[in-house]
Short mmCIF file of C-alpha atoms and ligand atoms in Angstrom, two decimals:
data_model
loop_
_atom_site.label_atom_id
_atom_site.label_comp_id
_atom_site.label_asym_id
_atom_site.label_seq_id
_atom_site.Cartn_x
_atom_site.Cartn_y
_atom_site.Cartn_z
CA UNK A 182 -40.77 -14.45 12.87
CA UNK A 183 -44.05 -13.11 14.32
CA UNK A 184 -47.33 -14.49 12.94
CA UNK A 185 -47.87 -11.17 11.17
CA UNK A 186 -44.44 -11.31 9.55
CA UNK A 187 -45.04 -14.92 8.49
CA UNK A 188 -48.41 -13.92 7.03
CA UNK A 189 -46.85 -11.01 5.11
CA UNK A 190 -44.17 -13.34 3.74
CA UNK A 191 -46.89 -15.80 2.70
CA UNK A 192 -48.77 -13.00 0.92
CA UNK A 193 -45.59 -12.01 -0.99
CA UNK A 194 -44.87 -15.60 -2.00
CA UNK A 195 -48.44 -16.17 -3.16
CA UNK A 196 -48.36 -13.01 -5.22
CA UNK A 197 -45.32 -14.23 -7.17
CA UNK A 198 -46.68 -17.74 -7.56
CA UNK A 199 -49.96 -16.33 -8.88
CA UNK A 200 -48.12 -14.10 -11.34
CA UNK A 201 -46.79 -17.35 -12.80
CA UNK A 202 -50.31 -18.70 -12.91
CA UNK A 203 -51.69 -15.61 -14.62
CA UNK A 204 -48.91 -15.76 -17.20
CA UNK A 205 -50.06 -19.29 -18.00
CA UNK A 206 -53.64 -17.97 -18.31
CA UNK A 207 -52.51 -15.42 -20.89
CA UNK A 208 -50.72 -18.13 -22.89
CA UNK A 209 -53.86 -20.30 -22.69
CA UNK A 210 -56.01 -17.39 -23.86
CA UNK A 211 -53.68 -16.90 -26.85
CA UNK A 212 -53.80 -20.64 -27.57
CA UNK A 213 -57.58 -20.48 -27.89
CA UNK A 214 -57.77 -17.22 -29.83
CA UNK A 215 -54.82 -16.40 -32.07
CA UNK A 216 -52.18 -19.13 -31.84
CA UNK A 217 -51.47 -20.77 -35.21
CA UNK A 218 -52.42 -24.46 -35.23
CA UNK A 219 -48.88 -25.58 -35.71
CA UNK A 220 -47.84 -23.80 -32.49
CA UNK A 221 -49.63 -26.34 -30.28
CA UNK A 222 -46.62 -28.60 -29.56
CA UNK A 223 -44.42 -25.64 -28.60
CA UNK A 224 -47.17 -24.06 -26.54
CA UNK A 225 -47.66 -27.34 -24.64
CA UNK A 226 -43.96 -27.12 -23.59
CA UNK A 227 -44.30 -23.50 -22.44
CA UNK A 228 -47.41 -24.28 -20.42
CA UNK A 229 -45.97 -27.45 -18.93
CA UNK A 230 -42.84 -25.54 -17.81
CA UNK A 231 -44.91 -22.85 -16.08
CA UNK A 232 -47.22 -25.42 -14.47
CA UNK A 233 -44.15 -27.25 -13.12
CA UNK A 234 -42.66 -24.01 -11.76
CA UNK A 235 -45.99 -23.04 -10.20
CA UNK A 236 -46.34 -26.46 -8.58
CA UNK A 237 -42.77 -26.48 -7.28
CA UNK A 238 -43.06 -23.07 -5.67
CA UNK A 239 -46.52 -23.56 -4.23
CA UNK A 240 -45.71 -26.99 -2.74
CA UNK A 241 -42.31 -25.97 -1.35
CA UNK A 242 -41.83 -26.72 2.37
CA UNK A 243 -41.44 -22.98 2.84
CA UNK A 244 -45.12 -22.36 2.10
CA UNK A 245 -46.02 -25.19 4.51
CA UNK A 246 -43.84 -23.65 7.20
CA UNK A 247 -45.32 -20.19 6.76
CA UNK A 248 -48.86 -21.61 6.99
CA UNK A 249 -47.91 -23.52 10.17
CA UNK A 250 -46.49 -20.35 11.71
CA UNK A 251 -49.74 -18.49 11.18
CA UNK A 252 -52.20 -21.27 11.96
CA UNK A 253 -53.69 -21.37 15.48
CA UNK A 254 -52.49 -17.85 16.25
CA UNK A 255 -54.71 -14.83 17.09
CA UNK A 256 -54.17 -13.53 13.56
CA UNK A 257 -56.46 -16.15 12.10
CA UNK A 258 -59.13 -16.31 14.80
CA UNK A 259 -62.77 -15.97 13.83
CA UNK A 260 -63.83 -15.32 10.26
CA UNK A 261 -61.32 -12.62 9.31
CA UNK A 262 -60.00 -12.31 5.76
CA UNK A 263 -56.63 -13.61 6.98
CA UNK A 264 -58.32 -16.65 8.55
CA UNK A 265 -60.09 -17.46 5.29
CA UNK A 266 -56.90 -17.06 3.25
CA UNK A 267 -54.96 -19.39 5.53
CA UNK A 268 -57.78 -21.93 5.71
CA UNK A 269 -58.15 -22.17 1.93
CA UNK A 270 -54.41 -22.07 1.19
CA UNK A 271 -53.93 -24.95 3.59
CA UNK A 272 -56.65 -26.92 1.89
CA UNK A 273 -55.05 -26.35 -1.50
CA UNK A 274 -51.54 -26.95 -0.24
CA UNK A 275 -52.42 -30.29 1.30
CA UNK A 276 -53.92 -31.50 -1.97
CA UNK A 277 -51.29 -30.06 -4.28
CA UNK A 278 -48.32 -31.42 -2.30
CA UNK A 279 -49.63 -34.94 -2.92
CA UNK A 280 -49.29 -34.49 -6.69
CA UNK A 281 -45.92 -35.43 -8.17
CA UNK A 282 -44.46 -32.59 -10.27
CA UNK A 283 -44.01 -34.97 -13.25
CA UNK A 284 -47.73 -35.74 -13.21
CA UNK A 285 -48.66 -32.05 -13.07
CA UNK A 286 -46.42 -31.32 -16.08
CA UNK A 287 -47.64 -34.34 -18.00
CA UNK A 288 -51.29 -33.35 -17.49
CA UNK A 289 -50.64 -29.89 -18.86
CA UNK A 290 -48.60 -31.20 -21.79
CA UNK A 291 -51.15 -33.84 -22.79
CA UNK A 292 -54.26 -31.67 -22.31
CA UNK A 293 -52.73 -28.80 -24.36
CA UNK A 294 -52.23 -31.27 -27.26
CA UNK A 295 -55.57 -32.98 -26.61
CA UNK A 296 -57.42 -29.67 -26.83
CA UNK A 297 -55.99 -28.94 -30.27
CA UNK A 298 -56.84 -32.51 -31.41
CA UNK A 299 -60.35 -32.04 -30.03
CA UNK A 300 -60.85 -28.87 -32.06
CA UNK A 301 -60.04 -30.73 -35.27
CA UNK A 302 -62.04 -33.83 -34.26
CA UNK A 303 -65.02 -31.61 -33.48
CA UNK A 304 -64.77 -29.74 -36.79
CA UNK A 305 -64.72 -33.11 -38.60
CA UNK A 306 -67.18 -34.76 -36.20
CA UNK A 307 -64.65 -37.60 -35.89
CA UNK A 308 -64.84 -39.26 -32.46
CA UNK A 309 -62.41 -42.05 -33.41
CA UNK A 310 -59.73 -39.38 -33.83
CA UNK A 311 -60.39 -38.03 -30.31
CA UNK A 312 -60.99 -41.31 -28.44
CA UNK A 313 -57.27 -42.10 -27.69
CA UNK A 314 -56.85 -38.59 -26.26
CA UNK A 315 -59.95 -38.98 -24.12
CA UNK A 316 -58.47 -42.20 -22.73
CA UNK A 317 -55.10 -40.47 -22.00
CA UNK A 318 -56.77 -37.54 -20.25
CA UNK A 319 -58.94 -39.80 -18.08
CA UNK A 320 -55.90 -41.97 -17.19
CA UNK A 321 -53.99 -38.92 -16.02
CA UNK A 322 -57.03 -37.45 -14.24
CA UNK A 323 -57.56 -40.74 -12.42
CA UNK A 324 -53.92 -40.76 -11.35
CA UNK A 325 -54.25 -37.24 -9.98
CA UNK A 326 -57.39 -38.19 -8.01
CA UNK A 327 -55.58 -41.26 -6.61
CA UNK A 328 -52.58 -39.10 -5.63
CA UNK A 329 -54.70 -36.42 -3.92
CA UNK A 330 -56.81 -39.02 -2.13
CA UNK A 331 -60.55 -39.11 -1.52
CA UNK A 332 -63.39 -40.60 0.43
CA UNK A 333 -65.86 -42.70 -1.53
CA UNK A 334 -65.01 -42.41 -5.24
CA UNK A 335 -62.19 -40.60 -7.14
CA UNK A 336 -64.69 -38.07 -8.49
CA UNK A 337 -64.80 -36.44 -5.05
CA UNK A 338 -61.14 -35.43 -5.28
CA UNK A 339 -61.72 -33.70 -8.62
CA UNK A 340 -65.06 -32.06 -7.77
CA UNK A 341 -63.36 -30.45 -4.78
CA UNK A 342 -60.90 -28.72 -7.14
CA UNK A 343 -63.76 -26.66 -8.57
CA UNK A 344 -66.30 -26.67 -5.75
CA UNK A 345 -64.31 -26.85 -2.51
CA UNK A 346 -65.91 -29.14 0.04
CA UNK A 347 -68.59 -30.55 -2.33
CA UNK A 348 -69.13 -34.30 -2.64
CA UNK A 349 -70.84 -36.55 -5.16
CA UNK A 350 -73.50 -37.28 -2.55
CA UNK A 351 -74.31 -33.54 -2.24
CA UNK A 352 -74.68 -33.28 -6.03
CA UNK A 353 -76.93 -36.32 -6.21
CA UNK A 354 -79.05 -35.05 -3.31
CA UNK A 355 -79.86 -31.94 -5.31
CA UNK A 356 -79.90 -33.40 -8.85
CA UNK A 357 -82.45 -36.09 -8.04
CA UNK A 358 -85.35 -33.82 -6.99
CA UNK A 359 -84.35 -31.24 -9.61
CA UNK A 360 -84.49 -33.84 -12.39
CA UNK A 361 -87.94 -35.01 -11.26
CA UNK A 362 -89.36 -31.47 -11.22
CA UNK A 363 -87.77 -30.54 -14.55
CA UNK A 364 -89.10 -33.63 -16.30
CA UNK A 365 -92.57 -32.79 -14.95
CA UNK A 366 -92.31 -29.17 -16.17
CA UNK A 367 -91.02 -30.24 -19.60
CA UNK A 368 -93.94 -32.62 -19.90
CA UNK A 369 -96.38 -29.77 -19.29
CA UNK A 370 -94.55 -27.56 -21.80
CA UNK A 371 -94.73 -30.30 -24.44
CA UNK A 372 -98.51 -30.33 -24.17
CA UNK A 373 -98.91 -26.58 -23.73
CA UNK A 374 -101.86 -24.75 -25.37
CA UNK A 375 -99.57 -22.14 -27.01
CA UNK A 376 -95.96 -21.98 -28.12
CA UNK A 377 -93.57 -19.14 -29.08
CA UNK A 378 -92.14 -18.90 -32.59
CA UNK A 379 -88.38 -19.45 -32.32
CA UNK A 380 -88.03 -18.63 -36.06
CA UNK A 381 -87.79 -14.93 -35.10
CA UNK A 382 -84.29 -15.37 -33.75
CA UNK A 383 -83.28 -17.67 -36.60
CA UNK A 384 -83.26 -15.13 -39.40
CA UNK A 385 -80.33 -13.28 -40.96
CA UNK A 386 -78.31 -11.58 -38.24
CA UNK A 387 -75.07 -10.27 -39.83
CA UNK A 388 -72.05 -11.02 -37.65
CA UNK A 389 -70.70 -7.46 -37.68
CA UNK A 390 -74.06 -6.17 -36.40
CA UNK A 391 -74.23 -8.88 -33.76
CA UNK A 392 -70.78 -7.70 -32.54
CA UNK A 393 -71.97 -4.09 -32.25
CA UNK A 394 -75.14 -5.11 -30.39
CA UNK A 395 -73.30 -7.59 -28.14
CA UNK A 396 -70.75 -5.00 -27.14
CA UNK A 397 -73.48 -2.46 -26.38
CA UNK A 398 -75.25 -4.97 -24.12
CA UNK A 399 -72.00 -5.95 -22.33
CA UNK A 400 -71.24 -2.24 -21.82
CA UNK A 401 -74.70 -1.62 -20.36
CA UNK A 402 -74.16 -4.50 -17.91
CA UNK A 403 -71.03 -2.73 -16.67
CA UNK A 404 -68.34 -4.69 -18.55
CA UNK A 405 -65.43 -2.26 -18.93
CA UNK A 406 -63.79 -2.55 -22.33
CA UNK A 407 -60.78 -0.54 -21.11
CA UNK A 408 -60.15 -3.47 -18.72
CA UNK A 409 -61.07 -6.24 -21.13
CA UNK A 410 -61.69 -7.32 -24.69
CA UNK A 411 -63.95 -9.59 -26.75
CA UNK A 412 -62.53 -12.14 -29.20
CA UNK A 413 -63.76 -15.17 -31.17
CA UNK A 414 -63.16 -18.82 -30.14
CA UNK A 415 -64.53 -22.32 -30.72
CA UNK A 416 -65.57 -22.56 -27.12
CA UNK A 417 -66.53 -19.26 -25.47
CA UNK A 418 -64.85 -18.45 -22.17
CA UNK A 419 -63.84 -15.67 -19.76
CA UNK A 420 -60.38 -15.37 -18.27
CA UNK A 421 -59.34 -13.05 -15.50
CA UNK A 422 -55.67 -12.41 -16.20
CA UNK A 423 -55.22 -9.90 -13.40
CA UNK A 424 -56.20 -6.47 -12.14
CA UNK A 425 -57.36 -4.42 -15.17
CA UNK A 426 -57.36 -7.34 -17.62
CA UNK A 427 -60.40 -9.63 -17.81
CA UNK A 428 -61.09 -11.02 -21.30
CA UNK A 429 -64.14 -12.68 -22.84
CA UNK A 430 -64.70 -14.57 -26.08
CA UNK A 431 -67.71 -15.67 -28.11
CA UNK A 432 -68.71 -17.38 -31.35
CA UNK A 433 -71.13 -16.00 -33.92
CA UNK A 434 -73.84 -17.76 -35.88
CA UNK A 435 -75.11 -15.47 -38.69
CA UNK A 436 -78.40 -17.43 -38.69
CA UNK A 437 -79.14 -17.25 -34.99
CA UNK A 438 -79.15 -14.26 -32.68
CA UNK A 439 -79.14 -16.17 -29.38
CA UNK A 440 -75.77 -17.89 -29.50
CA UNK A 441 -73.40 -14.94 -29.45
CA UNK A 442 -75.77 -12.54 -27.66
CA UNK A 443 -76.49 -14.71 -24.64
CA UNK A 444 -72.96 -16.10 -24.87
CA UNK A 445 -71.55 -12.59 -24.51
CA UNK A 446 -73.88 -11.80 -21.63
CA UNK A 447 -72.85 -15.07 -19.99
CA UNK A 448 -69.14 -14.43 -20.28
CA UNK A 449 -69.51 -10.77 -19.35
CA UNK A 450 -71.34 -11.99 -16.21
CA UNK A 451 -68.27 -14.05 -15.34
CA UNK A 452 -66.11 -11.05 -16.13
CA UNK A 453 -68.07 -8.74 -13.81
CA UNK A 454 -67.37 -11.17 -10.96
CA UNK A 455 -63.63 -11.20 -11.82
CA UNK A 456 -63.64 -7.38 -12.14
CA UNK A 457 -65.38 -7.08 -8.75
CA UNK A 458 -62.86 -9.22 -6.86
CA UNK A 459 -60.37 -7.40 -4.68
CA UNK A 460 -57.36 -8.08 -6.89
CA UNK A 461 -55.62 -4.91 -5.72
CA UNK A 462 -55.20 -6.06 -2.12
CA UNK A 463 -55.83 -9.79 -2.30
CA UNK A 464 -54.25 -10.87 -5.61
CA UNK A 465 -52.95 -14.43 -5.36
CA UNK A 466 -54.95 -15.08 -2.19
CA UNK A 467 -58.25 -16.94 -1.87
CA UNK A 468 -60.04 -13.73 -0.77
CA UNK A 469 -59.08 -12.16 -4.13
CA UNK A 470 -60.25 -15.14 -6.13
CA UNK A 471 -63.61 -16.77 -6.93
CA UNK A 472 -64.88 -18.91 -4.08
CA UNK A 473 -66.04 -21.74 -6.36
CA UNK A 474 -66.99 -22.36 -9.95
CA UNK A 475 -70.64 -22.79 -8.89
CA UNK A 476 -70.65 -19.21 -7.60
CA UNK A 477 -68.76 -18.06 -10.70
CA UNK A 478 -71.40 -19.68 -12.88
CA UNK A 479 -74.23 -18.18 -10.78
CA UNK A 480 -72.98 -14.75 -11.94
CA UNK A 481 -72.82 -15.65 -15.64
CA UNK A 482 -76.17 -17.43 -15.64
CA UNK A 483 -77.87 -14.61 -13.75
CA UNK A 484 -76.88 -12.05 -16.40
CA UNK A 485 -77.61 -14.45 -19.25
CA UNK A 486 -80.99 -15.67 -18.01
CA UNK A 487 -82.58 -13.76 -15.13
CA UNK A 488 -81.53 -10.52 -16.84
CA UNK A 489 -81.05 -11.31 -20.56
CA UNK A 490 -84.09 -13.53 -20.94
CA UNK A 491 -86.39 -11.29 -18.89
CA UNK A 492 -89.15 -9.22 -20.48
CA UNK A 493 -87.98 -6.06 -18.66
CA UNK A 494 -84.56 -6.31 -20.34
CA UNK A 495 -86.20 -6.42 -23.80
CA UNK A 496 -88.53 -3.53 -23.00
CA UNK A 497 -85.33 -1.49 -23.13
CA UNK A 498 -83.25 -3.40 -25.67
CA UNK A 499 -85.76 -4.53 -28.31
CA UNK A 500 -86.21 -1.02 -29.77
CA UNK A 501 -82.41 -0.79 -30.01
CA UNK A 502 -82.15 -4.25 -31.56
CA UNK A 503 -84.82 -3.28 -34.12
CA UNK A 504 -82.71 -0.27 -35.16
CA UNK A 505 -79.64 -2.50 -35.63
CA UNK A 506 -81.30 -5.61 -37.17
CA UNK A 507 -83.78 -3.67 -39.36
CA UNK A 508 -84.69 -6.52 -41.69
CA UNK A 509 -84.81 -9.41 -39.24
CA UNK A 510 -86.88 -7.67 -36.54
CA UNK A 511 -89.11 -5.26 -38.54
CA UNK A 512 -92.35 -7.26 -37.86
CA UNK A 513 -91.50 -8.42 -34.31
CA UNK A 514 -93.21 -7.22 -31.11
CA UNK A 515 -92.09 -7.53 -27.50
CA UNK A 516 -94.21 -10.58 -26.55
CA UNK A 517 -93.21 -12.50 -29.65
CA UNK A 518 -89.53 -11.70 -29.13
CA UNK A 519 -89.65 -12.53 -25.43
CA UNK A 520 -91.26 -15.88 -26.27
CA UNK A 521 -88.69 -16.60 -28.97
CA UNK A 522 -85.69 -16.17 -26.65
CA UNK A 523 -87.39 -18.38 -24.09
CA UNK A 524 -88.44 -21.19 -26.43
CA UNK A 525 -88.04 -24.59 -24.76
CA UNK A 526 -87.23 -27.69 -26.82
CA UNK A 527 -84.77 -30.60 -26.70
CA UNK A 528 -81.55 -29.62 -28.49
CA UNK A 529 -78.05 -30.98 -28.93
CA UNK A 530 -75.80 -28.18 -27.74
CA UNK A 531 -75.55 -27.46 -24.04
CA UNK A 532 -74.35 -23.87 -24.25
CA UNK A 533 -77.27 -22.99 -26.53
CA UNK A 534 -79.87 -24.89 -24.54
CA UNK A 535 -82.90 -23.15 -23.02
CA UNK A 536 -83.23 -22.86 -19.23
CA UNK A 537 -85.75 -25.70 -19.07
CA UNK A 538 -83.56 -28.41 -20.61
CA UNK A 539 -80.10 -27.05 -19.74
CA UNK A 540 -79.63 -28.97 -16.51
CA UNK A 541 -80.44 -32.32 -18.16
CA UNK A 542 -77.33 -31.77 -20.33
CA UNK A 543 -75.30 -31.47 -17.12
CA UNK A 544 -76.82 -34.58 -15.53
CA UNK A 545 -75.87 -36.58 -18.61
CA UNK A 546 -72.24 -35.42 -18.43
CA UNK A 547 -72.07 -35.98 -14.66
CA UNK A 548 -73.12 -39.63 -15.14
CA UNK A 549 -70.72 -40.23 -18.00
CA UNK A 550 -67.65 -38.71 -16.41
CA UNK A 551 -68.18 -40.71 -13.23
CA UNK A 552 -68.51 -43.90 -15.31
CA UNK A 553 -65.32 -43.04 -17.26
CA UNK A 554 -63.38 -42.25 -14.11
CA UNK A 555 -64.57 -45.39 -12.31
CA UNK A 556 -63.62 -47.46 -15.39
CA UNK A 557 -67.21 -48.62 -15.81
CA UNK A 558 -67.08 -47.13 -19.29
CA UNK A 559 -64.15 -47.31 -21.78
CA UNK A 560 -63.20 -44.11 -23.63
CA UNK A 561 -63.71 -45.79 -27.02
CA UNK A 562 -67.37 -46.59 -26.08
CA UNK A 563 -68.12 -43.14 -24.71
CA UNK A 564 -69.70 -41.66 -27.86
CA UNK A 565 -72.13 -44.58 -28.13
CA UNK A 566 -73.01 -44.33 -24.48
CA UNK A 567 -73.60 -40.60 -24.95
CA UNK A 568 -76.03 -41.25 -27.81
CA UNK A 569 -77.89 -43.84 -25.76
CA UNK A 570 -78.30 -41.66 -22.68
CA UNK A 571 -79.07 -38.57 -24.75
CA UNK A 572 -82.00 -40.39 -26.36
CA UNK A 573 -83.36 -41.41 -22.98
CA UNK A 574 -83.00 -37.86 -21.53
CA UNK A 575 -84.15 -35.82 -24.52
CA UNK A 576 -86.15 -38.21 -26.68
CA UNK A 577 -84.13 -37.38 -29.82
CA UNK A 578 -81.26 -39.12 -31.66
CA UNK A 579 -77.84 -37.43 -31.81
CA UNK A 580 -77.20 -36.85 -35.53
CA UNK A 581 -73.40 -36.54 -35.33
CA UNK A 582 -70.76 -36.60 -32.59
CA UNK A 583 -69.93 -32.92 -32.98
CA UNK A 584 -73.50 -32.41 -31.74
CA UNK A 585 -72.87 -35.05 -29.08
CA UNK A 586 -69.77 -35.99 -27.09
CA UNK A 587 -67.42 -33.76 -29.09
CA UNK A 588 -69.24 -30.50 -28.39
CA UNK A 589 -67.56 -29.43 -25.16
CA UNK A 590 -63.90 -28.54 -24.56
CA UNK A 591 -63.80 -29.69 -20.94
CA UNK A 592 -62.64 -33.30 -21.10
CA UNK A 593 -59.90 -32.53 -23.63
CA UNK A 594 -58.71 -29.76 -21.31
CA UNK A 595 -58.61 -32.18 -18.32
CA UNK A 596 -61.58 -30.51 -16.64
CA UNK A 597 -63.22 -33.61 -15.16
CA UNK A 598 -65.58 -33.02 -12.20
CA UNK A 599 -66.33 -29.50 -13.48
CA UNK A 600 -69.73 -29.98 -15.14
CA UNK A 601 -71.90 -30.17 -11.98
CA UNK A 602 -70.78 -26.64 -11.11
CA UNK A 603 -72.90 -25.39 -14.02
CA UNK A 604 -76.07 -26.68 -12.46
CA UNK A 605 -74.99 -25.46 -9.04
CA UNK A 606 -74.55 -22.10 -10.74
CA UNK A 607 -78.13 -22.12 -12.02
CA UNK A 608 -79.39 -22.99 -8.55
CA UNK A 609 -77.30 -20.32 -6.78
CA UNK A 610 -78.25 -17.80 -9.44
CA UNK A 611 -82.01 -18.27 -8.92
CA UNK A 612 -81.59 -18.10 -5.15
CA UNK A 613 -79.45 -14.92 -5.29
CA UNK A 614 -81.73 -13.24 -7.83
CA UNK A 615 -84.83 -13.88 -5.76
CA UNK A 616 -83.09 -12.17 -2.83
CA UNK A 617 -81.91 -9.25 -4.98
CA UNK A 618 -85.50 -8.72 -6.13
CA UNK A 619 -86.75 -8.82 -2.57
CA UNK A 620 -84.09 -6.28 -1.55
CA UNK A 621 -84.84 -4.01 -4.55
CA UNK A 622 -88.56 -4.12 -5.34
CA UNK A 623 -88.12 -1.77 -8.33
CA UNK A 624 -85.44 -3.93 -10.02
CA UNK A 625 -87.74 -4.75 -12.96
CA UNK A 626 -88.40 -1.04 -13.47
CA UNK A 627 -84.64 -0.39 -13.42
CA UNK A 628 -84.13 -2.99 -16.17
CA UNK A 629 -86.90 -1.42 -18.23
CA UNK A 630 -84.92 1.85 -18.14
CA UNK A 631 -81.74 0.04 -19.19
CA UNK A 632 -80.25 0.55 -15.74
CA UNK A 633 -78.40 -2.50 -14.47
CA UNK A 634 -76.19 -0.71 -11.96
CA UNK A 635 -78.52 -1.53 -9.04
CA UNK A 636 -78.08 -5.25 -9.64
CA UNK A 637 -74.33 -4.95 -10.26
CA UNK A 638 -73.85 -2.98 -7.03
CA UNK A 639 -75.88 -5.57 -5.12
CA UNK A 640 -73.69 -8.34 -6.52
CA UNK A 641 -70.50 -6.39 -5.80
CA UNK A 642 -71.65 -5.81 -2.22
CA UNK A 643 -73.00 -9.24 -1.40
CA UNK A 644 -70.87 -11.57 -3.50
CA UNK A 645 -67.95 -10.17 -5.49
CA UNK A 646 -66.07 -8.26 -2.81
CA UNK A 647 -65.81 -11.36 -0.57
CA UNK A 648 -64.00 -13.53 -3.14
CA UNK A 649 -63.21 -16.85 -1.48
CA UNK A 650 -63.68 -15.57 2.06
CA UNK A 651 -66.78 -17.78 2.45
CA UNK A 652 -67.27 -21.14 0.80
CA UNK A 653 -70.16 -21.34 -1.66
CA UNK A 654 -72.81 -22.76 0.68
CA UNK A 655 -71.84 -20.46 3.51
CA UNK A 656 -72.03 -17.47 1.14
CA UNK A 657 -75.49 -18.50 -0.05
CA UNK A 658 -76.59 -18.88 3.55
CA UNK A 659 -75.18 -15.47 4.47
CA UNK A 660 -76.70 -13.68 1.48
CA UNK A 661 -80.10 -15.38 1.25
CA UNK A 662 -80.60 -16.82 4.76
CA UNK A 663 -81.30 -20.22 3.10
CA UNK A 664 -79.31 -23.33 2.29
CA UNK A 665 -78.98 -24.27 -1.38
CA UNK A 666 -82.16 -25.81 -2.79
CA UNK A 667 -83.69 -26.51 -6.20
CA UNK A 668 -86.89 -24.70 -5.20
CA UNK A 669 -85.98 -21.07 -6.16
CA UNK A 670 -84.96 -22.23 -9.64
CA UNK A 671 -88.14 -24.27 -10.09
CA UNK A 672 -90.30 -21.37 -8.80
CA UNK A 673 -88.62 -19.05 -11.31
CA UNK A 674 -89.00 -21.50 -14.24
CA UNK A 675 -92.59 -22.37 -13.37
CA UNK A 676 -93.56 -18.69 -13.22
CA UNK A 677 -91.81 -17.76 -16.47
CA UNK A 678 -93.00 -20.73 -18.54
CA UNK A 679 -96.42 -20.59 -16.95
CA UNK A 680 -96.87 -17.17 -18.54
CA UNK A 681 -95.26 -17.91 -21.87
CA UNK A 682 -96.84 -21.30 -22.46
CA UNK A 683 -100.12 -20.77 -20.70
CA UNK A 684 -99.54 -23.71 -18.38
ZN1 LIG B 223 -69.90 -20.12 -17.56
#
C-alpha cells in the first residue's frame, strides 16, 4: 500500500468511527433535553455500548498500522493538513490504546447514571445524595489517568484530553499573575465612585419573549436555524452532531434577562465554530474538529462578552429589546442598560458570573479537582471545602450546595481537567478580539449597525477553517503574533470597567 492509499484508508476508517461518536452525541443530547427520567439506566447501556465499539475500532492494531505506514513519508512533511491529522491521531491513539475497554465502558455507564443523580441532587440541593457518585467518578477518572500515564501529577493526563499539550504548570504560570491582577481590579471596583443598577435586568422578562429575542440575536450572529435548533436544559451546552446539525440549549429565568440571553450568545458562539469547521472534507479527522476546548471557549466567550456585553452591540439591539420587553425596559437608556449587563459583584453561579469575577470561579474548581484527584480531599468533604474556599475567594458564604458544589454538570459527567479551558478561552478570546479590532478598525461601527458578518468572516478565516491543524498556542501565535498572556484580557477589563465604574 502506498502512503497515499494508507492515508485514504485511514480517512475512511476515521469517518466510520466518528459516525459512531456522533451517534453517541445525539443520544447524549436527547438524554439532556427530552429523555424521560426513567430512561437513564437504559440510556447508560446504549451509550456504554457505543463507547466500547468506538474504543475498540479506534484502538485496533489496524489504525496503528495505517498511521505507521504514513508517518515519516513525504505525505506528512511540513505543516500540511495531512501532517496535522496524522500527528494528532497518533497522539490520541497512543493515549486511547492504554485504556482498557472495560474501563471506557464503565466510565460511560457510571457517568450517565451520575449525571441523572446529579440533576436530582442539584434540584434538592442535597450533596449527601451526590457524594457517593462523585467518589465513583473520581475513582474511575483516576484509573484512566493512571492507565494513560503522565508526567508530574495525574491531572496532566486529563487536561491533555481537552487542551492537547497543556500541563498543570502552564495553567499555574498564567493563573497566578491573572489572579493577582483580577483581585486588584475587583478591589478598585468595590470602592468605585459610581455603580450601575443591575435591577434593570432583574425585572419581569416573560420566557416566551426571551426566546424570541434570543433567537433574533443568535440569527444576527450568523447561527443558522436550518442547521441547528435551540432547546431547554438544566445545564446549557452546544453539540456539533455533524455537517448541517449543530444544536444549542439554554435555560430561562423569567426574573433575569442575562441568563438565557448571554447563555444563548455563548452557545451560539460555540455553534458558529462548529459550523465553520470543514466537516465536509475533514469529518472525523483532527482538521475537521476543534483544536482544543480553550479555543472552543474563546469563540463562545467572544460572542457573549466582547460582542454581547459591548456598548456598540446595544446601540443596535436595545431599541429592539425595548419593543419586545415594553414594560421592563420602558424607562431604560443605553448607558444604564450597558452598565446593568456589566455589573460586577461576587455571585454563586459561574455561568452567570460577570467577566470580572468569572475566572475566580475557575481557579476554585481547578484547585478542588486537583485535590480530589490527588486524594488530598475526600469526595464526602468536597462540599465543605468548596464553601471554605468560596468564602476566601469571594468574601461571601455559600447559602446552599446547589449554589455551590452542585451547580456544574462537569464532575458528574466525568469531565475532570476541563475547567481550566474556560479561563484559557477568556484569555484567547481577548487576544483574538484585540487582533480582530486592529485588522478591522470599523468593527465597532459594524456592530452599531447590527452587522456581525465582518467578525464572523474574520473568525472563519483565521480560526474556524483550520480546525485542529494547529494546536491552540500555535494558532494564537499565528493569528496574533503573540504567545498567550493574561495582558490582553486585563487591558480589556481595565478599559471597560474604568469607563463604567469611573476607576
Ligand atoms: Zn462554553
